[in-house]
Short mmCIF file of C-alpha atoms and ligand atoms in Angstrom, two decimals:
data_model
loop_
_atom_site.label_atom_id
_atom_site.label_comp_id
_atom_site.label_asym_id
_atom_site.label_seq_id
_atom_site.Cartn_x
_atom_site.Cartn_y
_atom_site.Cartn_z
CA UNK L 1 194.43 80.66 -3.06
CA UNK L 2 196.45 80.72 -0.02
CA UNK L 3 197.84 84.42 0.67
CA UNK L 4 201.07 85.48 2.21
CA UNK L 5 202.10 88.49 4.09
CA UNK L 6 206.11 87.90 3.64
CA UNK L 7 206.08 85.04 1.87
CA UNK L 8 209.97 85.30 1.27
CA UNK L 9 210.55 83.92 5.00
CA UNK L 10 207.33 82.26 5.26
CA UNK L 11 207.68 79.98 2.61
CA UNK L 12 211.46 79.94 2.95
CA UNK L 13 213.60 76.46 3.06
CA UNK L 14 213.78 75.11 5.95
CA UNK L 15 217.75 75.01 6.37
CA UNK L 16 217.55 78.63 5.39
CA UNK L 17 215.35 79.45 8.56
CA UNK L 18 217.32 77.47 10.88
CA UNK L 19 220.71 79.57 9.33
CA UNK L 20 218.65 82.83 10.46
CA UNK L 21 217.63 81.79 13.60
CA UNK L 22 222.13 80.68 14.44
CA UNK L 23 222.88 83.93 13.36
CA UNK L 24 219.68 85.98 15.29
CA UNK L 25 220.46 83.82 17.84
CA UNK L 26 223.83 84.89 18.52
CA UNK L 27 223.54 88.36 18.56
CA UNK L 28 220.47 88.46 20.65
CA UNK L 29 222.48 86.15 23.54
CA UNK L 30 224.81 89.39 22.60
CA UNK L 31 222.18 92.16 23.31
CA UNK L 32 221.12 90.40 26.55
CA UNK L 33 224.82 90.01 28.10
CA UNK L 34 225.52 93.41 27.41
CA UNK L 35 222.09 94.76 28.32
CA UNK L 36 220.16 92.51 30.95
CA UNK L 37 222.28 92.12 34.09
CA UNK L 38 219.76 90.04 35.44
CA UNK L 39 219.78 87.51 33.20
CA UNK L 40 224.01 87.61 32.50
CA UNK L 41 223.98 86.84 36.32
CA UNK L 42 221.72 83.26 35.91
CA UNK L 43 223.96 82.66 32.85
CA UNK L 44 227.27 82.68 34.97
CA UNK L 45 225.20 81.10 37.35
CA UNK L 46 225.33 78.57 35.37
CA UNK L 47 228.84 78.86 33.86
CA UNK L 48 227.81 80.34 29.82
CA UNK L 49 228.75 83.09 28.11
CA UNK L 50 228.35 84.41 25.07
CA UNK L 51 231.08 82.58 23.33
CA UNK L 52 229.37 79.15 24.23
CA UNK L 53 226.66 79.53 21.80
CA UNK L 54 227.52 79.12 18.38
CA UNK L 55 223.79 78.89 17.44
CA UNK L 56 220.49 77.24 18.03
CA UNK L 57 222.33 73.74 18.63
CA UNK L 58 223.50 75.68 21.88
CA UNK L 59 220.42 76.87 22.53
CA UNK L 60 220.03 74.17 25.64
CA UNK L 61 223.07 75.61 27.52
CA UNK L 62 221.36 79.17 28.73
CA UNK L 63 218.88 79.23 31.44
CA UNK L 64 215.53 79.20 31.94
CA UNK L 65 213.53 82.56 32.43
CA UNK L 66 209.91 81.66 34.50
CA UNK L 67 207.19 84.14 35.17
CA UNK L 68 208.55 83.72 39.08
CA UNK L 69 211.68 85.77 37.36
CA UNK L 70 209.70 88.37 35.90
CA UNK L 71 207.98 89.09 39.01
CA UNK L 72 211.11 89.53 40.60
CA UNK L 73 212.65 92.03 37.81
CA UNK L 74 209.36 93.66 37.91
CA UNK L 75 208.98 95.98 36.60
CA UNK L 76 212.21 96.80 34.76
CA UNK L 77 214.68 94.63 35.81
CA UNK L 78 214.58 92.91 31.76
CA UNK L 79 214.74 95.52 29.85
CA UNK L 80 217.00 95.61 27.18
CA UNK L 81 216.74 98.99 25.87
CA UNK L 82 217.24 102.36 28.18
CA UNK L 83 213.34 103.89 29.03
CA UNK L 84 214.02 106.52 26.74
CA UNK L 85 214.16 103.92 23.31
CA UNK L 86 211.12 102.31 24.06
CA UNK L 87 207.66 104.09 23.11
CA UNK L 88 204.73 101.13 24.56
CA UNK L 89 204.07 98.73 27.67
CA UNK L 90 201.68 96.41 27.58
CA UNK L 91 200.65 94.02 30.27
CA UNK L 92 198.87 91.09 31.60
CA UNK L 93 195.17 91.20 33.31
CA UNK L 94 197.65 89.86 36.42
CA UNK L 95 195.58 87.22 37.48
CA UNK L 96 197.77 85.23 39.29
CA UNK L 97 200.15 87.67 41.42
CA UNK L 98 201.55 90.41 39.58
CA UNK L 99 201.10 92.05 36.12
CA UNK L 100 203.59 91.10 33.59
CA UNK L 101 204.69 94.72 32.20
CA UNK L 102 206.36 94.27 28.38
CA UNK L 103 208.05 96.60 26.92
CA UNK L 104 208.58 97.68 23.24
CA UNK L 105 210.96 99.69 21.11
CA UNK L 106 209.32 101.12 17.90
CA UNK L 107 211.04 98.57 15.99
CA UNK L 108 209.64 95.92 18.16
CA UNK L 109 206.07 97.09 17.56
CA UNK L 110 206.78 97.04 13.99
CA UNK L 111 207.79 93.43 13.94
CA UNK L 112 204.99 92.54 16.20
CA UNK L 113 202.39 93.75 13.92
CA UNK L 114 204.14 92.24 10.82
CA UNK L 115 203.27 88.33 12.64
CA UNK L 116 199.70 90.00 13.21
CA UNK L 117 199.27 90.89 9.85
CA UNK L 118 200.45 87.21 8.85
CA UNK L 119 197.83 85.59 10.87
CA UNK L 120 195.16 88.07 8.97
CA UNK L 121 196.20 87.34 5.37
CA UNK L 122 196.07 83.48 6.16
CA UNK L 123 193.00 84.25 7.21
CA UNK L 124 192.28 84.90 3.83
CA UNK L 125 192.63 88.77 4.62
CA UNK L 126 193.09 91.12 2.16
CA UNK L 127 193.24 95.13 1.32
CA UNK L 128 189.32 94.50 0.14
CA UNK L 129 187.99 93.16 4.00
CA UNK L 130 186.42 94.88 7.32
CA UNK L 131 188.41 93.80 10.06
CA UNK L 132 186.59 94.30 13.11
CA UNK L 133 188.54 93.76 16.10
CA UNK L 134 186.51 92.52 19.43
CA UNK L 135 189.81 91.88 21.51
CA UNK L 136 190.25 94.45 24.54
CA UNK L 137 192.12 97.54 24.20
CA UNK L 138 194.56 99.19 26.49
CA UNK L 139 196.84 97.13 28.42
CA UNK L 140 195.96 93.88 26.92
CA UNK L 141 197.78 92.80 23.84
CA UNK L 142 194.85 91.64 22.00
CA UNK L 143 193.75 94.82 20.24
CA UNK L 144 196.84 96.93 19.57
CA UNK L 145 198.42 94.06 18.05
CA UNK L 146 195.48 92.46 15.63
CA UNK L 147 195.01 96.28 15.72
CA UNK L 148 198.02 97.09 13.55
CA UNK L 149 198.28 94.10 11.68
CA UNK L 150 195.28 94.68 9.93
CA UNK L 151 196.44 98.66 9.25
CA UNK L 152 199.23 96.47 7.38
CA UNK L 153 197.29 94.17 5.40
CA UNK L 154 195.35 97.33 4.06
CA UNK L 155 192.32 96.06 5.85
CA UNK L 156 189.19 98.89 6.68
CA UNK L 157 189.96 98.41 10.91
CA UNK L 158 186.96 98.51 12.78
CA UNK L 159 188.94 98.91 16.50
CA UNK L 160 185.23 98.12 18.10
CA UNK L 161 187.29 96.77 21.35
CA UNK L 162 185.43 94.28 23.77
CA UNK L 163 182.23 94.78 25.18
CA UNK L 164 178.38 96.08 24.43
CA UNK L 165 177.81 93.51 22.28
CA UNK L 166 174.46 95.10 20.78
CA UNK L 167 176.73 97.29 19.02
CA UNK L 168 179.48 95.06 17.87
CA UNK L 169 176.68 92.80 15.93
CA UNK L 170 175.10 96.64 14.64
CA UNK L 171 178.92 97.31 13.46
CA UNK L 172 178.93 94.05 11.69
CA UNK L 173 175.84 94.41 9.63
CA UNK L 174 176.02 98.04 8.99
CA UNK L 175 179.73 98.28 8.02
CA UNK L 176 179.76 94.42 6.49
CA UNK L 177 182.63 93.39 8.66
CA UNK L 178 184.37 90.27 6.47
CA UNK L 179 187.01 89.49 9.58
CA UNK L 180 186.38 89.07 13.07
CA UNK L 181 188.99 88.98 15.85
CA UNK L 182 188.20 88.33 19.68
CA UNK L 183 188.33 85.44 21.85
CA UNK L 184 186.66 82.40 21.00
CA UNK L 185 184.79 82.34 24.19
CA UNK L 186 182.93 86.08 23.26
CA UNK L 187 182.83 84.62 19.34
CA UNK L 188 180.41 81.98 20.81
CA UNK L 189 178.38 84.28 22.43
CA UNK L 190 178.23 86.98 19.89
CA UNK L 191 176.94 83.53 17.75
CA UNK L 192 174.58 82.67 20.09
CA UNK L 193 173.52 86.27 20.54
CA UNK L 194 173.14 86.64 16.63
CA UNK L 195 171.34 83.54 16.36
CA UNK L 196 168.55 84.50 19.14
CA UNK L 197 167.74 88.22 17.04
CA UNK L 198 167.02 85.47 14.19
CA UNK L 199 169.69 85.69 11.73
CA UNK L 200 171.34 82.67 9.53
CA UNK L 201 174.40 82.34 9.22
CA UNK L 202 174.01 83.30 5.42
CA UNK L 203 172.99 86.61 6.61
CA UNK L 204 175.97 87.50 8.80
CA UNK L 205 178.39 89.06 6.35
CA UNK L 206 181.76 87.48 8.30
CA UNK L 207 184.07 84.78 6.57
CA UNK L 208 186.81 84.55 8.84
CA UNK L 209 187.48 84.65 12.63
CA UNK L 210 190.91 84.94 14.39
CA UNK L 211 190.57 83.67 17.86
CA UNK L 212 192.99 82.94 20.32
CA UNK L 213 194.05 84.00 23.92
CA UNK L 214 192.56 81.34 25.52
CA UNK L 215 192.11 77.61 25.27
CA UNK L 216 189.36 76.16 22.93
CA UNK L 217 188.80 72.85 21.69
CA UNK L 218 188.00 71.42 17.76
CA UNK L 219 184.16 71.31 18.81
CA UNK L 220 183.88 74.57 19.95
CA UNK L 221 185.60 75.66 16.36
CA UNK L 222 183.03 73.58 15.02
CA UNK L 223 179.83 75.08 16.67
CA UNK L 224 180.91 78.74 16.13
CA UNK L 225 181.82 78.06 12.33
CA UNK L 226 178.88 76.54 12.16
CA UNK L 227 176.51 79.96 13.93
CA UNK L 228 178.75 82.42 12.18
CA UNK L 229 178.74 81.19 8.73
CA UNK L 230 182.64 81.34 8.79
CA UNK L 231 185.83 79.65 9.09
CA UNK L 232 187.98 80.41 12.12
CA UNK L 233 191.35 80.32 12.46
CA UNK L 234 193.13 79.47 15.69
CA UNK L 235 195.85 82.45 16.91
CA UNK L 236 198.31 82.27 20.06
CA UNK L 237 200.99 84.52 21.75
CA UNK L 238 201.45 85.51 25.06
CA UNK L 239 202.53 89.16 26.75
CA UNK L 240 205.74 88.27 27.11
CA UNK L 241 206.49 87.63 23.61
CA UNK L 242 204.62 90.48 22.18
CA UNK L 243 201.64 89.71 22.19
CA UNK L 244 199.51 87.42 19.53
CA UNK L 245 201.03 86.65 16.55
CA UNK L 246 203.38 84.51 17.94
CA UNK L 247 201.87 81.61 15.62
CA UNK L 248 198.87 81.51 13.56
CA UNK L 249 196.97 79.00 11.48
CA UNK L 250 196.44 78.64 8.32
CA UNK L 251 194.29 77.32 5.68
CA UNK L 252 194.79 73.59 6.89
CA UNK L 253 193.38 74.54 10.36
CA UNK L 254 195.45 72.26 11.76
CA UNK L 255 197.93 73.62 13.99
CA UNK L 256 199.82 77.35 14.67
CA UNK L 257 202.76 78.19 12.69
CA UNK L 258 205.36 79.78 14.81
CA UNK L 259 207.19 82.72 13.65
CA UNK L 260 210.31 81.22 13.34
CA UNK L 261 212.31 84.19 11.96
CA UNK L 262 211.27 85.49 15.59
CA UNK L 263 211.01 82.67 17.50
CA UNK L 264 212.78 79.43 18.99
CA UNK L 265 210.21 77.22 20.39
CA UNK L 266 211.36 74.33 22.21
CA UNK L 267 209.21 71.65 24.17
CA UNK L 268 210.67 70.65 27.41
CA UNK L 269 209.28 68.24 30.15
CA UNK L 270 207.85 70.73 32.76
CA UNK L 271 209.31 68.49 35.77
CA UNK L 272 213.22 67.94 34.54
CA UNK L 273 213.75 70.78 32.12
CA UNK L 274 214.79 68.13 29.64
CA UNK L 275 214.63 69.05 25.73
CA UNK L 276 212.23 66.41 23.88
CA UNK L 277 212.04 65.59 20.89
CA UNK L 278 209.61 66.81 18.21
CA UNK L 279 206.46 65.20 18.51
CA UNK L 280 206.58 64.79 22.18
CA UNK L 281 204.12 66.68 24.50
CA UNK L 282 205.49 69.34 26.93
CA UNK L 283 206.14 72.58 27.89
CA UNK L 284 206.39 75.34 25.31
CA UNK L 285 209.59 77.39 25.71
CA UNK L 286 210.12 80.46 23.48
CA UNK L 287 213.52 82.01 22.46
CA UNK L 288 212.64 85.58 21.36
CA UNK L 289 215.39 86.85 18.42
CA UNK L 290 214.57 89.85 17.08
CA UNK L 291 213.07 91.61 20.34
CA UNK L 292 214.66 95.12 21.63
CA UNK L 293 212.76 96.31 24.81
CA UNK L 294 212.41 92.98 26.24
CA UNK L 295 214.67 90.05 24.90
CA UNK L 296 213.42 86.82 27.33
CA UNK L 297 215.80 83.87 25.98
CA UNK L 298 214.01 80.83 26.80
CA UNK L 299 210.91 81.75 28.49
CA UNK L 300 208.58 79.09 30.58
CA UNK L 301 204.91 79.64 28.86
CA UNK L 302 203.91 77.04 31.14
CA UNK L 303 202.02 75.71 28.15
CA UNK L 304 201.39 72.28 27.37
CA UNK L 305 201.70 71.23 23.72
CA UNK L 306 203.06 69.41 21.27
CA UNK L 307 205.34 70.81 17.68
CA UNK L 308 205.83 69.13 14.41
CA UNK L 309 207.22 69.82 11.09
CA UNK L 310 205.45 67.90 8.88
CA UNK L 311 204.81 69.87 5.27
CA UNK L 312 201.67 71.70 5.48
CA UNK L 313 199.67 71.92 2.19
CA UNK L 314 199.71 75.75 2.79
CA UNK L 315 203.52 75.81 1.30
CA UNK L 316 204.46 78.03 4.96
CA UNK L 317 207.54 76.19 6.03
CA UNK L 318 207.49 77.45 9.78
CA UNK L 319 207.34 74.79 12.09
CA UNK L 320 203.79 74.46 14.05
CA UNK L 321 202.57 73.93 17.42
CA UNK L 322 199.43 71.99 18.16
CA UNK L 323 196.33 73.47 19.75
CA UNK L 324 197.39 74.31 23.42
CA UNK L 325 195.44 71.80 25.50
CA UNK L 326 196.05 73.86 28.34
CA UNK L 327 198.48 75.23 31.26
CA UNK L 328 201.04 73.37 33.38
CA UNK L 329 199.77 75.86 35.81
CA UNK L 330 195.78 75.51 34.57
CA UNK L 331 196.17 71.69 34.95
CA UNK L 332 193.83 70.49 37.50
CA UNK L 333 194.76 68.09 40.10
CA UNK L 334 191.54 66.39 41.56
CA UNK L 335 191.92 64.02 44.04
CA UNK L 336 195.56 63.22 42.84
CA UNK L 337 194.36 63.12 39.01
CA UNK L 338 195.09 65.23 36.05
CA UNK L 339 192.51 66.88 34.69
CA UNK L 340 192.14 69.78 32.09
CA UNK L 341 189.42 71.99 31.66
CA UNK L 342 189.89 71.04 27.17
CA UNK L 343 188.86 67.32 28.39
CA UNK L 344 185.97 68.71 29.99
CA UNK L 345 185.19 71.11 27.33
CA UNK L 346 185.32 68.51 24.55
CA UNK L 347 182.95 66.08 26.55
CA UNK L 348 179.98 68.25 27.21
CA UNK L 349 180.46 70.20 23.24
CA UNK L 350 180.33 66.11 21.88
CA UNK L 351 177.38 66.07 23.56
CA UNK L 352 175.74 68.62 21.91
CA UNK L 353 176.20 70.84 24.79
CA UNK L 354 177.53 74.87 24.17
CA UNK L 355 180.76 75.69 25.66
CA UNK L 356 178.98 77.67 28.67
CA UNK L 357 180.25 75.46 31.51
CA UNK L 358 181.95 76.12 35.15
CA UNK L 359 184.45 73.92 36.88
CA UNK L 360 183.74 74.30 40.59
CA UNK L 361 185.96 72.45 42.84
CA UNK L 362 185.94 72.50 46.59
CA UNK L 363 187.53 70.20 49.18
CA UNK L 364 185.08 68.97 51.91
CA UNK L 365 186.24 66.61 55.03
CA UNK L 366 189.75 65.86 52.89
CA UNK L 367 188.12 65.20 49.80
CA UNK L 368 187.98 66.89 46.75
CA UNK L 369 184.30 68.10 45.20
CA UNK L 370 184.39 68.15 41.71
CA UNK L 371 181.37 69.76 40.32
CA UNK L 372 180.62 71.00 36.49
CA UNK L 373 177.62 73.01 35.53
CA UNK L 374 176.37 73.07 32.01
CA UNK L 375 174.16 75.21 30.54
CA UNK L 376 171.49 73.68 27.91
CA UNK L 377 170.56 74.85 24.86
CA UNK L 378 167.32 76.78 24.78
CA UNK L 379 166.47 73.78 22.60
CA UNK L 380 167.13 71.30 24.91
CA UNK L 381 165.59 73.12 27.71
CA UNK L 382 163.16 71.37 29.93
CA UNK L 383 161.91 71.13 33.93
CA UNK L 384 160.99 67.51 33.13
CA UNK L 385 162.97 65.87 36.56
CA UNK L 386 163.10 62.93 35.25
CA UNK L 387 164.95 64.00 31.92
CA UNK L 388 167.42 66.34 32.86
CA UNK L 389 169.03 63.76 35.70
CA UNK L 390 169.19 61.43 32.66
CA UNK L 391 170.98 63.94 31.15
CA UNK L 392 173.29 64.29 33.46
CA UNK L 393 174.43 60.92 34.09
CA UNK L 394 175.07 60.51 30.59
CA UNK L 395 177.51 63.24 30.71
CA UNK L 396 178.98 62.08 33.91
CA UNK L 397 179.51 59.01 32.50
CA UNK L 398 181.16 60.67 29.17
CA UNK L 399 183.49 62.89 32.37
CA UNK L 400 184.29 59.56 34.22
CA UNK L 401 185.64 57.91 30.68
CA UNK L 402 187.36 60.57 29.72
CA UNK L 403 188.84 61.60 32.72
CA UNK L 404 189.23 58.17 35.17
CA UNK L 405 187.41 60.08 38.01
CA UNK L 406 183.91 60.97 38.82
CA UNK L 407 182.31 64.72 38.39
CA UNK L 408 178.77 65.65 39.48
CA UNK L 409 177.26 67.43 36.50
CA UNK L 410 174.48 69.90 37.18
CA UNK L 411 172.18 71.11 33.84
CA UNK L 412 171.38 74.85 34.11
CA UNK L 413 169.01 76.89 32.19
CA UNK L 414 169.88 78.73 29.04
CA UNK L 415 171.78 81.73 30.16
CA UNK L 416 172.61 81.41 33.30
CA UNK L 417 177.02 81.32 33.37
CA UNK L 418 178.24 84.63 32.90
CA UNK L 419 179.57 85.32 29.38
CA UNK L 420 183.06 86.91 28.94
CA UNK L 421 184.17 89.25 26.68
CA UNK L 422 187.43 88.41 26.90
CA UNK L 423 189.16 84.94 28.16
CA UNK L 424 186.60 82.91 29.89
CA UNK L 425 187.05 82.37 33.71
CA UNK L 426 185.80 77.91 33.51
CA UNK L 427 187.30 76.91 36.34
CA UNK L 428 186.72 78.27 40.22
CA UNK L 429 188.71 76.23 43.12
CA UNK L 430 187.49 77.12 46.35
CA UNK L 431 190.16 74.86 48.11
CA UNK L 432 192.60 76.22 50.47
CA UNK L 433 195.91 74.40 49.64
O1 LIG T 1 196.42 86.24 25.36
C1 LIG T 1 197.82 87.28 23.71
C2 LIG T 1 196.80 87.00 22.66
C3 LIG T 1 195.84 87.96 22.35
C4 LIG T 1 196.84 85.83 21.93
C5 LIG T 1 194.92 87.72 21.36
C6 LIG T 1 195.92 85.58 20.92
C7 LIG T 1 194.96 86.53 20.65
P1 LIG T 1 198.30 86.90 27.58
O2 LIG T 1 197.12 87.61 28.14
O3 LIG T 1 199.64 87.25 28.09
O4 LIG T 1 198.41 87.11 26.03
O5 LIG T 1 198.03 85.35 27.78
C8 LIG T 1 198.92 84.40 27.26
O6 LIG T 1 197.10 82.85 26.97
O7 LIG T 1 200.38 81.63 27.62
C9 LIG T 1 198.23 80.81 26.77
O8 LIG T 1 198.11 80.14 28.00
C10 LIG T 1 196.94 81.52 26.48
N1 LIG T 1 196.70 81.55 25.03
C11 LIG T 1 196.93 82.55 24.16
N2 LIG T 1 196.53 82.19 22.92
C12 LIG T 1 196.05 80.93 23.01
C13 LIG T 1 195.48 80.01 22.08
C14 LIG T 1 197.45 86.82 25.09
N3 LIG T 1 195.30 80.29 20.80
C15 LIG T 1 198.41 83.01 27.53
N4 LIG T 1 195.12 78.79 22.57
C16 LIG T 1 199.24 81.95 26.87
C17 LIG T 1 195.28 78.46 23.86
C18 LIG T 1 196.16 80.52 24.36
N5 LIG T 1 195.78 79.30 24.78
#
C-alpha cells in the first residue's frame, strides 16, 4: 500500500496545485523585491516588477539566477531574512570555485524536512523502521535533511554519517536497520563490501534505500537492489534549494516527483534560455515558493533532464522529473563530441561490469585522450593477456556505439578505484583549456 506523508497536497488535483503555486508565487516575487536588492536590481534590469506577475503563467518574465550570481552575492548578498531570523547554513563541498552558503529560517528547516520525510514514507517508511542515514553530516545537506525527515516519519534514526564502513554494516545487523540513505555510489560499495564478509542478500535486514546526490543510471539501481536485497528509490535536491527532498520517487521507480507546493520547475534550453515544452530535454530551473532565508526565483541547476505529467499509479499528482542524466556543466566535450559520464556508466554496468570506473581525459599534441578504466569483478578476474584485451575491445566497441567516438578501455583488478563515501569523483580532465 502506497503511504503518504501529506497526502492532502500530494495527492491533490492538479488545477488545485497550480492555484497554490499563482498565489505562492506572487507573494514570494513580493518577499524578494522587498528583501533581495540584488535580485530587484536584475529584475529592473530587465524592466519587471512585482505587478507583472499575476502567477506562474508570468513566471518567464523574471530573470535568471546562475551559480556565477551566487558567487558574486556570496556570502549574503541573497538573503531574504535579517541574520538574526535565520538559525542554519549549509553549504556545498565547493568543488568548482566557491562554496554555495544557504541559509535557513526555522520555518524553512521545517518545510525542508517535511519533503524529506515524503521521500521516506514512499519509501515505504513508517513509525515501525531503522533509518540509518550514511549521507555526510555537517555542512553537506545530505544528513541534516534525511536526518529530520525521518525524526518526522517516527522512524528509530540511526545518524551513522559517512564513513568507516566496518561499522555502518555492524550498525545494520545489530540494530536491524530497515532504511538506508547515502549515495548510491557508497550503497554499491557497502554491497560489495557486504557481499565479500559472505552475506545474502536475505540476510541483510534493509528493504529500502534512498539515494541521490549524484548521478546513477537504471543498471546501477539494478545491481545494488540486487546485493542489498532491497528496493531503492531515486532522491534529488540541490544546496540551493534546501537540500534533498526537492523530488523523490515513488513506488513506480520511475521518475522524481517534485514538490510542487514548493517548487516551480521549468526546463529551459541551456544555450537560449527558451521555455520548452513538457517532454522536452533541458535544463532544470527551480522557482523556490515557500523559502524564507534564501528565496532564489528561477535558479540555473545546470541539470539536464526531462519532466512529464503523466498519472503515476502511485495516485501523487506532483509533476516528475526524469533521472538526471547529468550536468550542463558535467557534460563532456571530447574532441568536439558530447559525452556524459551516465552513457559511459550504462555501457560498462550492461556489460556486467560494477560501477567502479574513471574517466581520464588528457589532451596530447592537440588531441584529446580519452581513456576509461574499469574495474572487474573478482569473478571475472584474470591475468590471462589474451582475455582481458578481448575484453576490452568489446567494451570499446559498446563506448564507440554508444557514444560516436573512440575510448581506450583499460580492465583493472578488483579494488583498485578509490571508493567514495559520498558523490563519486568518475571523471578527471587533465587538459588545460
Ligand atoms: O547533493 C543534495 C542531496 C543530498 C540530494 C542527498 C539527494 C540526496 P549538492 O551537494 O548541492 O546537494 O549537489 C546538488 O547534485 O544539482 C545534481 O547535479 C546532483 N544531484 C543531486 N541529487 C541527484 C540525483 C545535494 N538524484 C547537485 N541524481 C544537483 C542525479 C543528483 N544528480
Amino acid at each position: 500500500m502506497e503511504r503518504y506523508y501529506q497526502p492532502e497536497i500530494e495527492c491533490a488535483p492538479v488545477e488545485k496545485i497550480k492555484a497554490l503555486q499563482d498565489e505562492r508565487l506572487l507573494k514570494q516575487v513580493q518577499h524578494v523585491w522587498d528583501n533581495v536588492p540584488y535580485y530587484r536590481h536584475l529584475m529592473e534590469e530587465k524592466g519587471v516588477t512585482p505587478a507583472d506577475i499575476k502567477g506562474t503563467q508570468d513566471l518567464h518574465k523574471l530573470p535568471f539566477l546562475t551559480k556565477d550570481d551566487l558567487r558574486k552575492a556570496y556570502p549574503y548578498g541573497l538573503m531574504g531574512k535579517p541574520k538574526k531570523d535565520c538559525v542554519r547554513i549549509q553549504s556545498t563541498s565547493g568543488t568548482t570555485g566557491k562554496r554555495v552558503v544557504a541559509f535557513y529560517t526555522q520555518h524553512d528547516i521545517d518545510l525542508w524536512e517535511d519533503c524529506c520525510a515524503r521521500a521516506i514514507m514512499a519509501a515505504g517508511g513508517t513509525e515501525e523502521d531503522v533509518c540509518q542515514v550514511s549521507y555526510g553530516y555537517g555542512l553537506f545537506t545530505g544528513g541534516p535533511g534525511l536526518n529530520g525527515g525521518s525524526h518526522k516519519v517516527g522512524c528509530l534514526t540511526v545518524p551513522t554519517s559517512s564513513g568507516n564502513t566496518e561499522r555502518q554494516i555492524m550498525f545494520i545487523q545489530d540494530l536491524e536497520s530497515t532504511i538506508l540513505c547515502c549515495t548510491p555510489s557508497y550503497a554499491a560499495y557497502l554491497g560489495e563490501t557486504m557481499k565479500e564478509m559472505g552475506l545474502t542478500p536475505d540476510q541483510i535486514p534493509l528493504k529500502a534505500g534512498i539515494f541521490g546526490a549524484e548521478a546513477w543510471s537504471e543498471e546501477m539501481r539494478q545491481d545494488i537492489q540486487n546485493t542489498l536485497g532491497i528496493k531503492a528509490y531515486d532522491i534529488y535536491g540541490l544546496t540551493e534549494l534546501s537540500g534533498p527532498g526537492v523530488s523523490f520517487e515513488c513506488s513506480e521507480q520511475s521518475g522524481m516527483h517534485i514538490n510542487e507546493d514548493h517548487f516551480i520547475a521549468e526546463i529551459i534550453d541551456p544555450n537560449t534560455g527558451e521555455v520548452l515544452p513538457e517532454g522536452t530535454k533541458g535544463e532544470l530551473v527551480f522557482t523556490s515558493l515557500t523559502k524564507e532565508a534564501f528565496p532564489l526565483l528561477r535558479y540555473r541547476t545546470r541539470d539536464i533532464c526531462v519532466l512529464s505529467r503523466k498519472k503515476c499509479s502511485c495516485g501523487r499528482t506532483f509533476i516528475k522529473m526524469a533521472k538526471p542524466m547529468g550536468r550542463s556543466d558535467d557534460m563532456l566535450i571530447i574532441r568536439g563530441v558530447n559525452v556524459f559520464p551516465s552513457q559511459i556508466e550504462a555501457v560498462l554496468l550492461n556489460a556486467g561490469y560494477p560501477a567502479n570506473y574513471q574517466i581520464i581525459i588528457d589532451r596530447v599534441r592537440n588531441t584529446d585522450t580519452f581513456d576509461v578504466q574499469v574495474e572487474m569483478t573478482p569473478e571475472m578476474f584474470t591475468d590471462n593477456v589474451g582475455e582481458i584485451q578481448k575484453r576490452q575491445a568489446a567494451l570499446e566497441a559498446g563506448l564507440r556505439s554508444m557514444l560516436g567516438i573512440s575510448a581506450k578501455v583499460v580492465l583493472v583488478a578488483p579494488k583498485t578505484i578509490a571508493r567514495s563515501e559520498g558523490k563519486a569523483v568518475r571523471v578527471i580532465d587533465k587538459r588545460k583549456i
